[in-house]
Tab-separated table of C-alpha atoms and ligand atoms in Angstrom:
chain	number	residue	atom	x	y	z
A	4	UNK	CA	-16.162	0.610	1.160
A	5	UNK	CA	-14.521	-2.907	1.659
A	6	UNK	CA	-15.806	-5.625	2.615
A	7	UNK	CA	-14.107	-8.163	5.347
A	8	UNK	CA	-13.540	-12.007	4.904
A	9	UNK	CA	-13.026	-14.599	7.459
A	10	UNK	CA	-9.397	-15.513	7.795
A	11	UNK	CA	-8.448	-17.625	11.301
A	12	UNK	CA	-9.536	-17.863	14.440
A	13	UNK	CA	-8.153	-14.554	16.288
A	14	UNK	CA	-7.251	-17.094	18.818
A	15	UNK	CA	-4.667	-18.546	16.518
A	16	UNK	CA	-2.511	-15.126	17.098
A	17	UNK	CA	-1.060	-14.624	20.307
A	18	UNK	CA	0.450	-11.022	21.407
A	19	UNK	CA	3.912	-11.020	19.819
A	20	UNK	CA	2.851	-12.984	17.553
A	21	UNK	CA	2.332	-12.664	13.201
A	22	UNK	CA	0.970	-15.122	10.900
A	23	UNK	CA	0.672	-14.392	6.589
A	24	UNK	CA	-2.525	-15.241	5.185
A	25	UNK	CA	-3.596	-14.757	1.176
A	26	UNK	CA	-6.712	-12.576	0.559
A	27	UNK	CA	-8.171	-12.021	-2.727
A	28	UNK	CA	-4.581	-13.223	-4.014
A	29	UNK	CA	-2.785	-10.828	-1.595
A	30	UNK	CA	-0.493	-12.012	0.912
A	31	UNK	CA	-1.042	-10.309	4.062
A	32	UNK	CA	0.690	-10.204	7.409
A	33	UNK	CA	-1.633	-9.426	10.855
A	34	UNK	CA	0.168	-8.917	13.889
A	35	UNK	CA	-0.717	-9.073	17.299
A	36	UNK	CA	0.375	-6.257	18.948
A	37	UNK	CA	-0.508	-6.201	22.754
A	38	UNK	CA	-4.276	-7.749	21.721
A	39	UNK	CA	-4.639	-5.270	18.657
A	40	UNK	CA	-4.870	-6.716	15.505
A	41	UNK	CA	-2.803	-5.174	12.210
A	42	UNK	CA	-2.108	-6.197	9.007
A	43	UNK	CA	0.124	-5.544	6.129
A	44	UNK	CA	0.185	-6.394	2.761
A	45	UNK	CA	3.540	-8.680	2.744
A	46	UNK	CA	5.871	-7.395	0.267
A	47	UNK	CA	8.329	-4.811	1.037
A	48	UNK	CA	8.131	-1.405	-0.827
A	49	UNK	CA	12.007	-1.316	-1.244
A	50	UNK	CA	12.614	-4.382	-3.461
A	51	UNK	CA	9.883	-7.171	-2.354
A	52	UNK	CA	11.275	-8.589	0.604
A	53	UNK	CA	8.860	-10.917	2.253
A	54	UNK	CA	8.082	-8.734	5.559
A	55	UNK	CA	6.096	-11.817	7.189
A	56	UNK	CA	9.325	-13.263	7.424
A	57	UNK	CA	10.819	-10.084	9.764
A	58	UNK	CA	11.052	-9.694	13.419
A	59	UNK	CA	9.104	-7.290	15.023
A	60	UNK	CA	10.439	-4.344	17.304
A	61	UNK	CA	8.434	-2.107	19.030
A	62	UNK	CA	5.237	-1.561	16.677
A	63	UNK	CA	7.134	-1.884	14.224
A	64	UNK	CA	8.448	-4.903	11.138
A	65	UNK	CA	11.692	-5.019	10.398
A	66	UNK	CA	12.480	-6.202	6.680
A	67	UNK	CA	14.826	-9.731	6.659
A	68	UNK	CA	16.008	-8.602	2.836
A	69	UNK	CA	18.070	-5.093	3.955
A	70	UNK	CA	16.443	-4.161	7.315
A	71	UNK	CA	14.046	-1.122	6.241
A	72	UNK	CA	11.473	-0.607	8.973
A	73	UNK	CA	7.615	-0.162	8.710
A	74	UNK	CA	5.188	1.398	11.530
A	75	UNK	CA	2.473	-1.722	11.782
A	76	UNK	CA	-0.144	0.642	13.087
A	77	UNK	CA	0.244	2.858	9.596
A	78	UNK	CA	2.207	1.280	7.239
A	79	UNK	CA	4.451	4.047	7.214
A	80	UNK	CA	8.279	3.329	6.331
A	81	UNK	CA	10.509	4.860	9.162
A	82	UNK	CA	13.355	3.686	8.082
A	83	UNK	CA	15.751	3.138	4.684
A	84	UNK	CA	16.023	1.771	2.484
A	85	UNK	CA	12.192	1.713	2.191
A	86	UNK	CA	10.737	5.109	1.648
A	87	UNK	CA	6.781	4.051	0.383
A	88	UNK	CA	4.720	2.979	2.680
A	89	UNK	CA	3.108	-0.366	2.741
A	90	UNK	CA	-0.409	-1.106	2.057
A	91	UNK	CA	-2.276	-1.761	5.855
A	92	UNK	CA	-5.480	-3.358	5.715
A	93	UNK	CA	-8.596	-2.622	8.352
A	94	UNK	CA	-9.037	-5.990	10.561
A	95	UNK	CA	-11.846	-6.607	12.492
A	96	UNK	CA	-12.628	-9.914	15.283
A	97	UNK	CA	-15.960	-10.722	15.354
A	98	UNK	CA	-17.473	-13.354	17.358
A	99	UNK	CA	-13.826	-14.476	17.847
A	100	UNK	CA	-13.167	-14.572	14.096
A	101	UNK	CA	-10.435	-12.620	12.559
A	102	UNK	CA	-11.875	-10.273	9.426
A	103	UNK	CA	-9.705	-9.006	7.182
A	104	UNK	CA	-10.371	-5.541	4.638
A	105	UNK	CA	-10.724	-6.786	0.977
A	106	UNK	CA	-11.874	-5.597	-1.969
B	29	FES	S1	13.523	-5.476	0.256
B	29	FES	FE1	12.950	-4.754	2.208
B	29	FES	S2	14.591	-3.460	2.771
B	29	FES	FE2	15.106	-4.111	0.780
């Protein structure tokens, strides 16, 4: 089981909103999606694109290198030229602090 490490104020990431962060030498992306917290690792599975850098659309991250699409809630890739999945990570806000999955 993982355990979670203090990365920002939850505060610091309003609905709409995405911010990278490194953990454990890991860049991540967490989204705020509607008050629910997700994060990504943030590296596309096609060819590296940095995914923090993409707009979001509907749940979903759209890559800024060749426009592949990931599902935030599950990492899944819905659409090409990505076809792996990217790495999600469990986040948890405690006490108003935003705790990120690391191993
Ligand atoms: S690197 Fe993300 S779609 Fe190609």
């Amino acid at each position: 089981m993982g355990t979670f490490v203090k990365v920002d104020r939850a505060s610091e990431i309003g609905p709409g909103e995405k911010k990278i962060y490194e953990v454990d030498g890991i860049l991540v992306v967490v989204v705020n999606l509607d008050g629910e917290y997700y994060c990504i690792e943030d590296v596309c599975t096609h060819d590296g694109g940095p995914l923090g850098e993409g707009d979001l659309d509907d749940g979903e991250i759209v890559c800024p290198r060749h426009g592949a699409r990931f599902d935030l809630r599950t990492g899944a890739a819905v659409k090409l030229p990505a076809f792996e999945p990217v790495a999600t990570y469990e986040v948890k806000v405690q006490d108003g602090d935003l705790l990120i999955e690391s191993y």
